[in-house]
Short mmCIF file of C-alpha atoms and ligand atoms in Angstrom, two decimals:
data_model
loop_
_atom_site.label_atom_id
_atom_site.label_comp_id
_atom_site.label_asym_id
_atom_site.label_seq_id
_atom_site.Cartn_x
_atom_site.Cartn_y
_atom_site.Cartn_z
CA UNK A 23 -12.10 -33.46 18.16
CA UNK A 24 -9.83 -34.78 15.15
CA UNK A 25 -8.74 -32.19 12.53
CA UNK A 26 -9.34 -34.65 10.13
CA UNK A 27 -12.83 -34.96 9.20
CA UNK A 28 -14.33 -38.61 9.64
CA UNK A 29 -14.46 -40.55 6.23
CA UNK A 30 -16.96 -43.39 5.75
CA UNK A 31 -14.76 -46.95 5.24
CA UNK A 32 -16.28 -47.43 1.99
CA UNK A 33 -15.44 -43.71 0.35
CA UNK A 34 -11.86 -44.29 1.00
CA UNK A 35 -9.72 -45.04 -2.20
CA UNK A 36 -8.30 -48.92 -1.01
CA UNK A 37 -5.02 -50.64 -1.86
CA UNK A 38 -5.57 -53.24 -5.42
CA UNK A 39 -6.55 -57.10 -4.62
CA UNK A 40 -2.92 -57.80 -5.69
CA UNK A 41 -1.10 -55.12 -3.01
CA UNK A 42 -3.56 -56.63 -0.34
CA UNK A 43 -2.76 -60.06 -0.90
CA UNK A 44 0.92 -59.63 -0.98
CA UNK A 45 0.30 -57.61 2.61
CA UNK A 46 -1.90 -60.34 4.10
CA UNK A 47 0.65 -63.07 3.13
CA UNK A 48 3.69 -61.87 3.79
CA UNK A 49 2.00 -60.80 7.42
CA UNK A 50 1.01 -63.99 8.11
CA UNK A 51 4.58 -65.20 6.99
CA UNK A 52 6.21 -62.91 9.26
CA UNK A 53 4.07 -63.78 12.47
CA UNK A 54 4.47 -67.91 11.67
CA UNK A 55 8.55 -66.96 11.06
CA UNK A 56 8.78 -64.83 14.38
CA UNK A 57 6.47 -67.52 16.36
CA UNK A 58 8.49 -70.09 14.84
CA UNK A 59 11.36 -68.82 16.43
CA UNK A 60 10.72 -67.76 19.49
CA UNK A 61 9.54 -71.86 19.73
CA UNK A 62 12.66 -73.29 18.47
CA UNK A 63 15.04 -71.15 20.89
CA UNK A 64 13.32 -71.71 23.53
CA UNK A 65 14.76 -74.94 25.90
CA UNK A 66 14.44 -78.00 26.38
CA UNK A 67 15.88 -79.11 22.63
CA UNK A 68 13.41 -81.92 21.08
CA UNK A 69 13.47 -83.31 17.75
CA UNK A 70 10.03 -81.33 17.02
CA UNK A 71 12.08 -77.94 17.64
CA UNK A 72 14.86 -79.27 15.38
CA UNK A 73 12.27 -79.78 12.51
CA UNK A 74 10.93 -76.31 13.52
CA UNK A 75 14.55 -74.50 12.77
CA UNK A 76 14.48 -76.25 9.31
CA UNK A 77 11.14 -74.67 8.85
CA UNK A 78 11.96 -71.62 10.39
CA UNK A 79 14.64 -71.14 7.49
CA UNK A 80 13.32 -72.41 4.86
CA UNK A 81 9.90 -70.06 5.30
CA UNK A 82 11.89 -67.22 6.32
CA UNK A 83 14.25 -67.59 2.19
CA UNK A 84 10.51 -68.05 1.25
CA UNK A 85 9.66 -64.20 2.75
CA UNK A 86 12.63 -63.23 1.24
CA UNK A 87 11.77 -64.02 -2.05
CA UNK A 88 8.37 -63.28 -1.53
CA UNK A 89 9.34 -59.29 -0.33
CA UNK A 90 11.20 -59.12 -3.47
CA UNK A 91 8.54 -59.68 -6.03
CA UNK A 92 6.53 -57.67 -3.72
CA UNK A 93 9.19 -54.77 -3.87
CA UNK A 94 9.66 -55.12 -7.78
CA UNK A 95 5.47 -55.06 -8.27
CA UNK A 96 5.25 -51.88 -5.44
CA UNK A 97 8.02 -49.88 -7.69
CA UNK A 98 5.54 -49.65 -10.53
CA UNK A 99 2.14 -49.34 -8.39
CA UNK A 100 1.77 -46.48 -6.57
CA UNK A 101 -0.28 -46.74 -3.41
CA UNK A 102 -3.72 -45.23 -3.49
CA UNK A 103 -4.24 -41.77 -2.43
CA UNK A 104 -4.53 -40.77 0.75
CA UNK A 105 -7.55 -37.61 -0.08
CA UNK A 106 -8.08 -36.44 2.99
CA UNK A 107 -8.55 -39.05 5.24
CA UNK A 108 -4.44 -38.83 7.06
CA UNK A 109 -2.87 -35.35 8.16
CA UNK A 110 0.21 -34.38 6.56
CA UNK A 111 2.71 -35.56 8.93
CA UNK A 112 0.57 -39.15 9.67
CA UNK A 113 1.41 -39.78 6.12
CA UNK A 114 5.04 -38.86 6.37
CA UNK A 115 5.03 -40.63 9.71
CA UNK A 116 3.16 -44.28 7.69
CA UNK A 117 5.43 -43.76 5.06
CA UNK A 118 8.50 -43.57 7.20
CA UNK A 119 6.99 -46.97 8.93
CA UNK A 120 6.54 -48.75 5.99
CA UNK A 121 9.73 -48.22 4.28
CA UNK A 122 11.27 -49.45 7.45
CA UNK A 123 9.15 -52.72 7.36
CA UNK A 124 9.83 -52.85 4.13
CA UNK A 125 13.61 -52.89 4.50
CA UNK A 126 13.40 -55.44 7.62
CA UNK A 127 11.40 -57.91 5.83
CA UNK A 128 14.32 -57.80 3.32
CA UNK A 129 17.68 -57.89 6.19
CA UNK A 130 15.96 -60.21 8.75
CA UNK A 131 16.12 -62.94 6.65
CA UNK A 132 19.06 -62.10 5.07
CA UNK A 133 20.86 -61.65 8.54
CA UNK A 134 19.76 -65.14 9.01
CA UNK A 135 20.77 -66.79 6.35
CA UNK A 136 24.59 -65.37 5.94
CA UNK A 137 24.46 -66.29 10.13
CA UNK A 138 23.62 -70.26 8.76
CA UNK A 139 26.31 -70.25 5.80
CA UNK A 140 29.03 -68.52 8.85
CA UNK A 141 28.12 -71.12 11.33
CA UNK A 142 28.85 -73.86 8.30
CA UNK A 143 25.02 -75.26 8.04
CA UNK A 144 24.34 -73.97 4.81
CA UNK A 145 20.42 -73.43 3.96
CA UNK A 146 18.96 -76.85 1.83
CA UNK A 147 15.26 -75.41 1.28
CA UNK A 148 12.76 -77.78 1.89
CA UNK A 149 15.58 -80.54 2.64
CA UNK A 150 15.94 -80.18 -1.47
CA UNK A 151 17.13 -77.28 -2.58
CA UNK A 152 21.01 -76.13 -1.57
CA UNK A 153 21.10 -72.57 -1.95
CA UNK A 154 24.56 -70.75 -2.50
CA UNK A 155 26.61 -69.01 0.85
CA UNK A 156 27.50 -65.63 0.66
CA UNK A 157 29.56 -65.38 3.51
CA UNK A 158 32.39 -67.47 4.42
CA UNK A 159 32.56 -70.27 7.33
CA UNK A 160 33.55 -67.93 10.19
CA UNK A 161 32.76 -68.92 13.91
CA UNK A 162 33.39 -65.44 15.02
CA UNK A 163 31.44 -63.74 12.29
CA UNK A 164 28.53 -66.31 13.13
CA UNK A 165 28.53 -64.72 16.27
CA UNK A 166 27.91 -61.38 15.16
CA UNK A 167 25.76 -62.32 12.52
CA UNK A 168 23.42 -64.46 14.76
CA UNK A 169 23.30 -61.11 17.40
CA UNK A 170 22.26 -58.90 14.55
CA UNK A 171 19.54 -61.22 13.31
CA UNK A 172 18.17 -61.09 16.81
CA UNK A 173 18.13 -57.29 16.95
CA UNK A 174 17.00 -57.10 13.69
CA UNK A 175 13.96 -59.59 13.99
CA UNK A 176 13.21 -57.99 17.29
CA UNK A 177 13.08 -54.47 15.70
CA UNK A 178 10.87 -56.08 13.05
CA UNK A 179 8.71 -57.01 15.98
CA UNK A 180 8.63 -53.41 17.41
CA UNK A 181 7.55 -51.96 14.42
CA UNK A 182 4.72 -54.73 13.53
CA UNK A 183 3.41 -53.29 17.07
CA UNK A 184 3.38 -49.78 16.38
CA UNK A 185 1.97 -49.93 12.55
CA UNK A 186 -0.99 -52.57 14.21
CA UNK A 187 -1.36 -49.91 17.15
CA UNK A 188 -1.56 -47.02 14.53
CA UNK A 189 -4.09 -48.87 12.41
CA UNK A 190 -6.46 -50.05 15.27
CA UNK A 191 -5.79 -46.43 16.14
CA UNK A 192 -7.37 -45.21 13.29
CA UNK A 193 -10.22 -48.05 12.98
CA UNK A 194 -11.22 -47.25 16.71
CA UNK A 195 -10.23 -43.89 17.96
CA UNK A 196 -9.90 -41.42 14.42
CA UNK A 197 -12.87 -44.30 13.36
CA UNK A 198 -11.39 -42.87 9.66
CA UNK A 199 -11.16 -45.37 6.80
CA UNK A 200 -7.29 -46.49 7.05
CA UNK A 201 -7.55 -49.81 8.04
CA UNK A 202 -10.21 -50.20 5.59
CA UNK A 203 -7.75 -49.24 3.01
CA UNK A 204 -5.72 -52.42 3.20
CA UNK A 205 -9.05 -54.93 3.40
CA UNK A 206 -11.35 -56.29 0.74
CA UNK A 207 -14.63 -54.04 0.48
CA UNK A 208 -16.87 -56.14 1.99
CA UNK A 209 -15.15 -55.84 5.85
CA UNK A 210 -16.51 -52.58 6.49
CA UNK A 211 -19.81 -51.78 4.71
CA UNK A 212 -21.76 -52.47 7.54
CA UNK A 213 -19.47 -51.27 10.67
CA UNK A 214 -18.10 -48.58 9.33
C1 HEM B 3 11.54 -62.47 8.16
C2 HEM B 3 12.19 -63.60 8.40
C3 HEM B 3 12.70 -64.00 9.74
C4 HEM B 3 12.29 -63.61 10.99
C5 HEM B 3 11.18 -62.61 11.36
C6 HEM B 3 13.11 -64.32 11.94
C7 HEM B 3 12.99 -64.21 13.31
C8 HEM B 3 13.71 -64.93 14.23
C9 HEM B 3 13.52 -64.91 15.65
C10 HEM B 3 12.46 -64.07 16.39
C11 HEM B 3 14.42 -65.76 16.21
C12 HEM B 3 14.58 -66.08 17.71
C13 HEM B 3 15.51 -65.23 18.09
C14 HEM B 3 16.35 -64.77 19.04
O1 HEM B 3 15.86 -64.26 20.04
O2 HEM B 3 17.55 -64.83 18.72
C15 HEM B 3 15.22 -66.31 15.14
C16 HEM B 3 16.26 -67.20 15.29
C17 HEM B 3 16.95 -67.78 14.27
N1 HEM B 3 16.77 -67.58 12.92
FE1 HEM B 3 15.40 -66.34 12.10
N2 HEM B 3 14.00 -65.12 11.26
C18 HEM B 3 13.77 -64.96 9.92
C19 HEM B 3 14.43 -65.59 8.88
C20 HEM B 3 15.47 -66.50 9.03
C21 HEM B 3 16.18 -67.14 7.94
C22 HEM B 3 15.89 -66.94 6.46
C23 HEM B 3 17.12 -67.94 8.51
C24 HEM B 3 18.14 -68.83 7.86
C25 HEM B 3 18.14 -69.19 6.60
C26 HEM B 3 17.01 -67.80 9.95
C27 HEM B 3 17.78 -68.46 10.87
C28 HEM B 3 17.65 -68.37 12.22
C29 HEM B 3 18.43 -69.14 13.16
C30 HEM B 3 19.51 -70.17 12.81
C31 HEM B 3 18.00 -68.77 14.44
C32 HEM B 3 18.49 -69.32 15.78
C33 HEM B 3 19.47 -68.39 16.40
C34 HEM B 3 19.88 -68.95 17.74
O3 HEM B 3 20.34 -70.08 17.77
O4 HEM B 3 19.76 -68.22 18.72
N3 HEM B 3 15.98 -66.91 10.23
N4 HEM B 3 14.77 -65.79 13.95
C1 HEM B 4 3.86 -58.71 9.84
C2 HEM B 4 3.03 -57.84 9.78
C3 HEM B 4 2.92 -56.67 8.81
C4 HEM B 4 3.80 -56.11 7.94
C5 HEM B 4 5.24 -56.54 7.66
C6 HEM B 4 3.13 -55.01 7.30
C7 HEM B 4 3.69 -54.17 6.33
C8 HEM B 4 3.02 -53.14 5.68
C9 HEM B 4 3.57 -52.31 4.64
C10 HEM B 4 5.00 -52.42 4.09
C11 HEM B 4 2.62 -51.44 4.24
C12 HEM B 4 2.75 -50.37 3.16
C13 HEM B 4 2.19 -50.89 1.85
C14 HEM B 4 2.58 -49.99 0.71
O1 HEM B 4 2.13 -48.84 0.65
O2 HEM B 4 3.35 -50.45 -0.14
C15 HEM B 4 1.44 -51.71 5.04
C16 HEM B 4 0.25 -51.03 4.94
C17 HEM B 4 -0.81 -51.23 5.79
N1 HEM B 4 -0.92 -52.17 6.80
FE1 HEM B 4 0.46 -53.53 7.31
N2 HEM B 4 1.86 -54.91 7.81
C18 HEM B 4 1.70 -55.93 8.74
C19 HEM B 4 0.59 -56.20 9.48
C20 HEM B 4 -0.55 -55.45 9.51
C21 HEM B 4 -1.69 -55.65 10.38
C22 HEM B 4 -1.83 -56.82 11.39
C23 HEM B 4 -2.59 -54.65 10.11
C24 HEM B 4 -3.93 -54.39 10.75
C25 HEM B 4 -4.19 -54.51 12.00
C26 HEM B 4 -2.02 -53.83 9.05
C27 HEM B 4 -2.64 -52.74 8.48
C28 HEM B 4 -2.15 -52.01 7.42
C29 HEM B 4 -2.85 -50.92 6.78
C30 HEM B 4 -4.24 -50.40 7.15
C31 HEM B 4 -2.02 -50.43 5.77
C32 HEM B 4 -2.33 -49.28 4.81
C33 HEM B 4 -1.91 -47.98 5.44
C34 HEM B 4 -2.17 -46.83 4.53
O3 HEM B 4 -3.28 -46.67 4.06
O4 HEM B 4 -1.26 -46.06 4.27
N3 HEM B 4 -0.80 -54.33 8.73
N4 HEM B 4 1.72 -52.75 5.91
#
């Protein structure tokens, strides 16, 4: 039996509209970005997978940019209170997750980027927009650089598992109001 005692979806105290739609996005960002390149490194080169790596950058500056605002509106909103629906060390354990999906949503892309400017193919967003290099044209840097933005965007990956595993988690096993937190109030009146 959970220690926690089982809170109706719609008694929970749920993240604002604005913190919602900055999580949806930037999800849905993250899975196109990840899909993306998975595609595009995959052989046999074609001219679609070339226009996929141009993509591939220019949505994964876009995240970048996007998990800064995000960052800079989070500072001044506090989440919602948890009440009673997490134990103690769940929160602790969420809030550990979160900074660190928070933190790879900010080097992934960043990895990727300096790894463009070393290799000497600096990013033009959109085919428009030059943005600056912060790293110098080094093949041997590239090298590094392009290893740690595959660790780094498969960590990113490992974690997106775990937090979806912990929220289905609490959705179908606790059946507590977590996941409920993070959608609009109309998902779970009925279900819940
Ligand atoms: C959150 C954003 C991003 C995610 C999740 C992401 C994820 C990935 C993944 C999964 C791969 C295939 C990887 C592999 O196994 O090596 C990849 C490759 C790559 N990414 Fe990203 N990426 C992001 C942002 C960026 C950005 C902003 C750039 C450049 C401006 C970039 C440039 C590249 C390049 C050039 C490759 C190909 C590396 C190779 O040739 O093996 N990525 N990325
Ligand atoms: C790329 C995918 C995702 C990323 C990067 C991500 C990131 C985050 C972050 C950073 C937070 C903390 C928000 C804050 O307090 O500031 C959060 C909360 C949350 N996410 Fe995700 N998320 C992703 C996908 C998902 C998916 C697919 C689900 C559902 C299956 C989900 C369910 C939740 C829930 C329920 C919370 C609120 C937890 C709580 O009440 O403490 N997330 N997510």
């Amino acid at each position: 039996m959970s220690l926690v005692e089982r809170v109706p979806a719609d008694a929970v105290a749920r993240y604002t509209r604005t913190a919602m739609l900055f999580h949806w996005l930037i999800a849905a960002a993250v899975f196109t970005v990840i899909g993306m390149g998975l595609y595009m490194t995959s052989p046999p080169i074609t001219p679609l997978r070339f226009r996929v790596y141009n993509w591939h950058k220019w949505l994964g500056v876009c995240l970048l940019l996007a998990t800064i605002l995000r960052l800079a509106w989070r500072i001044r909103h506090a989440p919602p209170p948890t009440g009673r629906v997490m134990r103690s060390l769940e929160v602790l354990a969420a809030r550990a997750v979160h900074f660190l999906l928070y933190a790879l949503c900010f080097l992934v892309p960043l990895s990727g980027w300096a790894y463009t400017s070393a290799e000497g193919r600096p990013v033009v967003l959109f085919g428009r927009f030059p943005l600056p290099d912060f790293v110098p044209v080094n093949p041997a840097l590239a090298e590094v650089l392009k290893v740690t933005h595959h660790w780094l965007a498969w960590t990113l990956s490992a974690l997106i598992l775990l937090h979806i595993a912990a929220a289905l988690k609490h959705r179908f096993i606790d059946r507590d109001g977590v996941l409920a937190r993070m959608l609009p109030s109309f998902s779970f009146r009925k279900s819940a």
